[in-house]
Coordinates of C-alpha atoms in Angstrom, one line a residue:
M154 CA 13.6 -21.2 11.4
S155 CA 16.8 -21.6 9.4
D156 CA 20.2 -22.0 11.0
T157 CA 21.2 -18.5 12.1
N158 CA 24.9 -19.2 11.2
N159 CA 24.1 -20.0 7.6
R160 CA 21.7 -17.3 6.3
N161 CA 21.3 -15.3 3.2
V162 CA 18.8 -12.9 4.9
P163 CA 19.1 -12.3 8.7
L164 CA 16.0 -12.6 10.8
Y165 CA 14.4 -9.3 11.4
T166 CA 11.3 -7.8 12.9
A167 CA 8.6 -6.2 10.7
S168 CA 6.1 -3.8 12.4
A169 CA 2.7 -2.5 11.5
L170 CA 2.1 0.7 13.5
Q171 CA -1.5 1.3 14.2
I172 CA -1.9 5.0 14.7
A173 CA -4.6 7.7 14.5
C174 CA -5.1 9.6 11.3
K175 CA -5.6 13.4 11.8
A176 CA -7.7 14.4 8.8
V177 CA -7.1 17.7 7.0
N178 CA -10.7 17.9 5.6
G179 CA -11.6 20.7 8.0
C180 CA -8.5 22.8 7.2
Q181 CA -9.4 26.1 5.4
D182 CA -6.2 26.3 3.4
A183 CA -2.9 24.6 2.4
E184 CA -1.0 26.2 5.2
S185 CA -3.2 24.9 8.0
A186 CA -3.2 21.5 6.4
A187 CA 0.6 21.5 6.3
Q188 CA 0.6 22.3 10.0
V189 CA -1.6 19.2 10.7
R190 CA 0.8 17.0 8.6
M191 CA 3.8 18.3 10.5
A192 CA 2.2 17.6 13.8
T193 CA 1.4 14.0 12.6
L194 CA 5.0 13.6 11.5
A195 CA 6.3 14.6 14.9
R196 CA 4.0 12.0 16.5
V197 CA 5.1 9.4 14.1
Q198 CA 8.7 10.2 14.9
S199 CA 8.3 9.7 18.6
Y200 CA 6.4 6.4 18.0
V201 CA 8.9 4.9 15.7
N202 CA 11.9 5.9 17.9
V203 CA 10.4 4.3 21.0
H204 CA 9.1 1.3 19.2
V205 CA 12.4 0.4 17.6
K206 CA 14.3 0.8 20.9
F207 CA 11.7 -1.1 22.9
V208 CA 11.5 -4.1 20.6
N209 CA 15.3 -4.2 20.0
F210 CA 15.9 -4.2 23.7
H211 CA 13.1 -6.2 25.2
N212 CA 12.5 -8.8 22.5
G213 CA 16.1 -9.2 21.4
S214 CA 15.2 -8.9 17.8
T215 CA 16.0 -6.1 15.4
V216 CA 13.3 -3.9 13.9
R217 CA 14.2 -3.3 10.3
L218 CA 10.8 -2.7 8.6
V219 CA 8.0 -0.4 9.8
V220 CA 4.7 0.1 7.9
L221 CA 2.4 3.1 8.6
P222 CA -1.4 3.2 7.7
E223 CA -3.1 4.4 4.6
Y224 CA -3.2 8.2 4.0
F225 CA -1.8 8.7 7.5
L226 CA -0.9 12.4 6.8
S227 CA -4.3 13.6 5.5
G228 CA -7.3 11.3 5.7
F229 CA -9.3 10.9 2.5
P230 CA -11.4 13.2 0.3
L231 CA -14.9 13.6 1.7
G232 CA -16.8 15.8 -0.7
E233 CA -13.9 17.9 -1.7
S234 CA -13.4 18.6 -5.4
H235 CA -10.2 17.4 -7.2
E236 CA -8.8 20.9 -7.0
E237 CA -9.7 21.4 -3.3
W238 CA -8.0 18.1 -2.3
H239 CA -5.0 18.8 -4.6
A240 CA -4.5 22.1 -2.6
K241 CA -4.7 20.7 0.9
G242 CA -4.5 16.9 1.0
V243 CA -1.6 16.3 -1.4
I244 CA 2.1 16.4 -0.9
Q245 CA 4.9 17.1 -3.4
Y246 CA 7.1 14.4 -4.9
D247 CA 10.2 16.0 -3.2
G248 CA 8.4 17.8 -0.3
P249 CA 9.5 18.3 3.3
E250 CA 7.4 15.4 4.4
Y251 CA 9.7 12.9 2.6
E252 CA 12.7 14.7 3.9
F253 CA 11.4 14.3 7.4
L254 CA 10.6 10.6 7.0
G255 CA 13.9 10.0 5.3
K256 CA 15.8 11.3 8.3
L257 CA 13.6 9.1 10.6
A258 CA 14.4 6.0 8.5
Q259 CA 18.1 6.9 8.6
S260 CA 18.3 7.5 12.3
N261 CA 16.7 4.1 13.1
N262 CA 18.3 2.1 10.3
I263 CA 14.9 0.9 9.0
F264 CA 12.9 0.6 5.9
L265 CA 9.8 2.8 6.3
C266 CA 6.6 2.4 4.4
G267 CA 3.5 4.5 4.2
N268 CA 0.8 5.9 2.0
V269 CA 0.0 9.5 0.9
Y270 CA -1.7 11.5 -1.8
E271 CA 1.2 12.8 -4.0
V272 CA 1.8 14.9 -7.1
D273 CA 4.0 13.3 -9.8
P274 CA 5.9 16.0 -11.6
N275 CA 5.1 14.3 -14.9
F276 CA 1.4 14.7 -14.2
P277 CA 1.3 18.1 -12.3
D278 CA -2.5 18.6 -12.6
L279 CA -3.3 15.1 -11.2
Y280 CA -2.4 13.4 -8.0
F281 CA -2.0 9.7 -7.2
Q282 CA -2.5 7.8 -4.0
T283 CA 1.0 6.5 -3.5
C284 CA 2.6 3.8 -1.3
F285 CA 6.2 4.5 -0.7
I286 CA 9.2 2.7 0.8
I287 CA 12.1 4.7 2.2
G288 CA 15.4 2.9 2.7
P289 CA 17.8 3.2 5.6
N290 CA 19.8 5.7 3.5
G291 CA 16.9 8.1 3.7
D292 CA 16.0 7.8 0.0
V293 CA 12.6 6.7 -1.5
I294 CA 13.4 3.4 -3.1
L295 CA 9.9 2.5 -4.3
R296 CA 6.7 4.3 -5.3
Y297 CA 3.6 2.3 -6.1
R298 CA 0.7 4.4 -7.4
R299 CA -2.6 2.8 -6.4
L300 CA -4.2 1.1 -9.5
T301 CA -7.7 0.5 -8.4
S302 CA -9.9 3.3 -6.9
A303 CA -13.6 4.0 -7.0
F304 CA -13.4 7.8 -7.1
E305 CA -9.8 8.8 -7.8
V306 CA -7.6 9.0 -10.9
T307 CA -5.0 6.2 -11.1
P308 CA -2.2 5.3 -13.5
H309 CA -4.6 3.1 -15.4
D310 CA -6.5 6.2 -16.5
V311 CA -3.4 7.6 -18.2
L312 CA -1.9 4.2 -18.9
D313 CA 0.0 4.7 -22.2
K314 CA 1.8 7.8 -20.9
Y315 CA 2.5 6.1 -17.5
L316 CA 4.0 3.1 -19.3
D317 CA 6.1 5.3 -21.5
L318 CA 7.6 7.0 -18.4
Y319 CA 7.9 4.1 -16.0
G320 CA 7.4 0.8 -17.9
L321 CA 5.5 -2.2 -16.6
E322 CA 7.9 -2.4 -13.6
G323 CA 6.6 1.1 -12.7
L324 CA 3.1 -0.3 -12.4
F325 CA 4.2 -3.2 -10.2
P326 CA 7.5 -2.0 -8.6
V327 CA 9.4 -4.5 -6.4
A328 CA 12.4 -3.3 -4.4
K329 CA 15.2 -5.9 -4.0
T330 CA 16.6 -5.2 -0.6
E331 CA 18.7 -6.8 2.2
L332 CA 15.3 -7.7 3.8
G333 CA 14.1 -9.6 0.7
N334 CA 12.0 -8.4 -2.1
L335 CA 9.4 -5.8 -1.0
A336 CA 6.3 -4.6 -2.8
C337 CA 3.2 -2.5 -1.8
I338 CA -0.5 -2.3 -2.3
A339 CA -3.1 0.0 -0.7
S340 CA -6.1 -0.9 1.4
E341 CA -8.9 -2.7 -0.5
E342 CA -6.5 -3.7 -3.3
I343 CA -5.9 -6.8 -1.1
M344 CA -9.2 -8.0 -2.5
W345 CA -7.9 -8.4 -6.1
P346 CA -5.8 -11.6 -6.4
E347 CA -4.4 -10.5 -9.7
L348 CA -2.9 -7.3 -8.2
V349 CA -1.0 -9.2 -5.6
R350 CA -0.1 -12.0 -8.0
A351 CA 1.4 -9.4 -10.5
N352 CA 3.8 -8.2 -7.7
C353 CA 4.7 -11.8 -6.8
L354 CA 5.5 -12.7 -10.5
R355 CA 8.0 -9.8 -10.3
G356 CA 9.6 -11.4 -7.2
A357 CA 7.8 -9.9 -4.2
E358 CA 8.3 -11.9 -1.0
V359 CA 7.0 -9.3 1.6
L360 CA 3.9 -7.3 0.8
L361 CA 3.5 -4.0 2.6
H362 CA -0.1 -3.1 3.0
P363 CA -1.0 0.4 4.3
T364 CA -4.7 0.3 4.9
S365 CA -7.6 2.1 6.6
E366 CA -10.4 -0.5 6.8
P367 CA -13.4 -1.3 8.9
G368 CA -12.5 -3.4 12.0
S369 CA -14.6 -6.1 13.5
P370 CA -14.3 -9.1 15.8
K371 CA -15.7 -11.1 12.9
T372 CA -13.6 -12.1 9.9
T373 CA -13.8 -9.2 7.6
D374 CA -13.6 -9.4 3.8
R375 CA -10.1 -7.9 3.8
Q376 CA -8.9 -10.1 6.6
A377 CA -10.1 -13.2 4.7
A378 CA -8.4 -11.8 1.5
R379 CA -5.1 -11.2 3.4
K380 CA -5.0 -14.8 4.5
A381 CA -5.8 -16.1 1.0
R382 CA -3.2 -13.8 -0.7
A383 CA -0.5 -14.8 1.7
M384 CA -1.1 -18.5 1.4
E385 CA -1.7 -18.7 -2.4
N386 CA 1.4 -16.6 -3.2
Q387 CA 3.6 -17.8 -0.3
I388 CA 4.4 -14.3 1.0
Y389 CA 4.5 -12.4 4.2
I390 CA 2.0 -9.5 4.5
V391 CA 2.5 -6.6 6.9
S392 CA -0.8 -4.6 7.1
A393 CA -1.0 -1.3 9.1
N394 CA -4.5 0.0 9.8
T395 CA -5.5 3.3 11.3
S396 CA -6.6 3.2 14.9
S397 CA -9.1 6.0 14.2
I398 CA -9.7 8.8 11.7
D399 CA -10.2 12.0 13.6
D400 CA -11.9 15.3 12.7
I401 CA -14.3 14.0 10.1
P402 CA -18.1 13.4 10.5
I403 CA -17.7 9.6 10.6
P404 CA -17.4 7.7 13.9
A405 CA -13.7 7.8 14.6
Y406 CA -13.1 4.1 15.3
T407 CA -15.0 2.7 12.3
C408 CA -11.6 2.0 10.7
S409 CA -9.6 0.5 13.5
A410 CA -7.8 -2.7 14.6
M411 CA -6.9 -5.3 12.0
S412 CA -3.2 -4.3 11.9
N413 CA -1.3 -7.5 11.6
V414 CA 1.6 -9.6 10.2
T415 CA 0.5 -12.7 8.3
D416 CA 2.9 -15.5 7.3
Y417 CA 3.0 -17.5 4.1
H418 CA 0.7 -20.2 5.5
G419 CA -2.0 -17.5 6.0
D420 CA -1.6 -17.6 9.8
I421 CA -1.6 -14.3 11.8
M422 CA 1.7 -14.0 13.6
A423 CA 0.8 -10.8 15.5
E424 CA -2.2 -8.4 15.6
A425 CA -3.2 -5.2 17.3
A426 CA -6.4 -4.8 19.2
A427 CA -9.2 -2.3 18.5
G428 CA -9.7 0.8 20.5
G429 CA -6.5 2.8 20.1
E430 CA -3.0 3.3 18.8
S431 CA -0.7 0.3 19.1
M432 CA 2.7 -1.1 18.3
I433 CA 1.8 -4.7 19.2
A434 CA 1.5 -5.9 15.5
H435 CA 5.1 -6.9 15.0
A436 CA 6.7 -10.3 14.2
I437 CA 10.0 -11.8 13.1
L438 CA 10.2 -12.6 9.4
D439 CA 12.3 -15.6 8.1
I440 CA 12.9 -14.9 4.4
D441 CA 15.3 -17.9 4.0
T442 CA 12.6 -20.3 5.1
L443 CA 10.0 -18.6 2.9
R444 CA 12.4 -19.1 -0.1
A445 CA 12.9 -22.8 0.8
Q446 CA 9.1 -23.2 1.0
R447 CA 8.7 -21.6 -2.5
R448 CA 11.2 -24.2 -3.9
R449 CA 9.4 -27.2 -2.3
E450 CA 7.8 -29.6 -4.7
G451 CA 4.3 -30.9 -4.3
M452 CA 0.6 -30.1 -4.7
S453 CA 0.7 -27.4 -1.9
N454 CA 3.1 -25.2 -3.9
Q455 CA 0.1 -23.4 -5.6
F456 CA 2.1 -20.5 -6.9
S457 CA 4.2 -22.8 -9.2
R458 CA 1.1 -24.4 -10.6
Q459 CA -0.5 -21.3 -12.1
L460 CA -1.7 -21.5 -15.8
T461 CA -0.9 -17.9 -16.6
D462 CA -1.0 -18.3 -20.3
V463 CA -4.6 -19.6 -20.3
Y464 CA -5.7 -16.9 -17.8
A465 CA -4.1 -14.2 -20.1
M466 CA -6.2 -15.5 -23.0
M467 CA -9.4 -15.2 -21.0
Y468 CA -8.7 -11.7 -19.8
S469 CA -7.8 -10.7 -23.4
A470 CA -11.0 -12.2 -24.7
Y471 CA -13.3 -10.6 -22.1
P472 CA -11.9 -7.1 -21.3
L473 CA -13.7 -5.2 -18.5
R474 CA -12.2 -1.9 -17.6
T475 CA -9.6 -0.6 -20.1
G476 CA -7.1 2.1 -19.6
N477 CA -6.5 5.6 -20.9
T478 CA -9.9 7.0 -20.1
L479 CA -8.3 10.3 -19.2
L480 CA -5.7 10.4 -21.9
K481 CA -6.3 12.1 -25.3
D482 CA -3.6 12.6 -27.9
G483 CA -1.0 11.7 -25.3
K484 CA -2.2 14.4 -22.8
E485 CA -4.1 13.9 -19.6
Q486 CA -7.6 15.5 -19.4
T487 CA -9.2 17.6 -16.8
P488 CA -9.8 15.4 -13.7
P489 CA -13.5 14.5 -13.5
D490 CA -15.8 14.8 -10.5
R491 CA -17.2 11.9 -8.6
E492 CA -20.3 11.6 -10.8
W493 CA -18.0 10.7 -13.8
F494 CA -16.6 7.7 -11.8
K495 CA -20.1 6.6 -11.0
H496 CA -21.2 6.8 -14.6
R497 CA -18.2 4.8 -15.7
Q498 CA -19.0 2.0 -13.3
N499 CA -22.6 2.0 -14.3
D500 CA -21.6 1.6 -17.9
L501 CA -19.4 -1.3 -17.0
L502 CA -22.1 -3.0 -15.0
E503 CA -24.5 -2.7 -18.0
R504 CA -21.9 -4.3 -20.3
L505 CA -21.4 -7.1 -17.7
T506 CA -25.1 -7.7 -17.5
K507 CA -25.4 -8.0 -21.3

């Protein structure tokens, strides 16, 4: 670690809270779903309060960054139509949930990250799966809308309008903070090198990764991808997985464990076990040393050796999925059902085969 008396970024602890997700799929209406969300928020509040005090006191390090799992307030759509999930599984851009989490971040002087289904007021008939970061002042300082999804609408489907509103930086937002440069991705997006690389080209140093993914004692595909993304981009990755997804007809602990902090060598610094909620996945991040590593000459500095211009030529010559599939004359179209997404992928597979 760097000399503590000569630092640009103080050492701090980053935490991935592995908590149970109480799904709202069984709720009959928006009111009962809101009650489930508020109960979850109360549980999150108690966990964060205790975790910050415990680590600060017992470990002698300061918790400044806490990551919560993917869709921790709702679970995921499981057969619901777009309209049904919009009514009970989605929160508003300025809803009470953000106010609650903002106060929690303020009271603990932390940056708080999570993932929700959210309505953007510029696209009121749609919803996006959104990773957020709330600063210690209680304000949302970053919103990343998931770009790759098998069965949900993403900003890519309304790309031109989204770019007009938010620009390229809105597709790949990076928050420059006192903890370093923070960015987010969701769940299986760790599998796409280009997605992580795009954030790193914009300066990301710590990637926050709310996820809900299958756990296994074996190396999973996403665990292997985490190590590769951290090493090839020289970044820290803080991944918070669910401990269980309750109240849906899927074995609760299918998506469990795998919450961890990975350093820029691809080594796991801390990891939670399977079988329950845990605050064990926390580690001290050293941003100054990471920056020194990124400036180091030699073959091992892979990030600095990328031939981005050549790759851009190839992507341009061989386009696969293209955007604006739900945009017509500048207006978003009626959200499709899941069969539409299946047909779109099948059409793409046919093109790839040819």
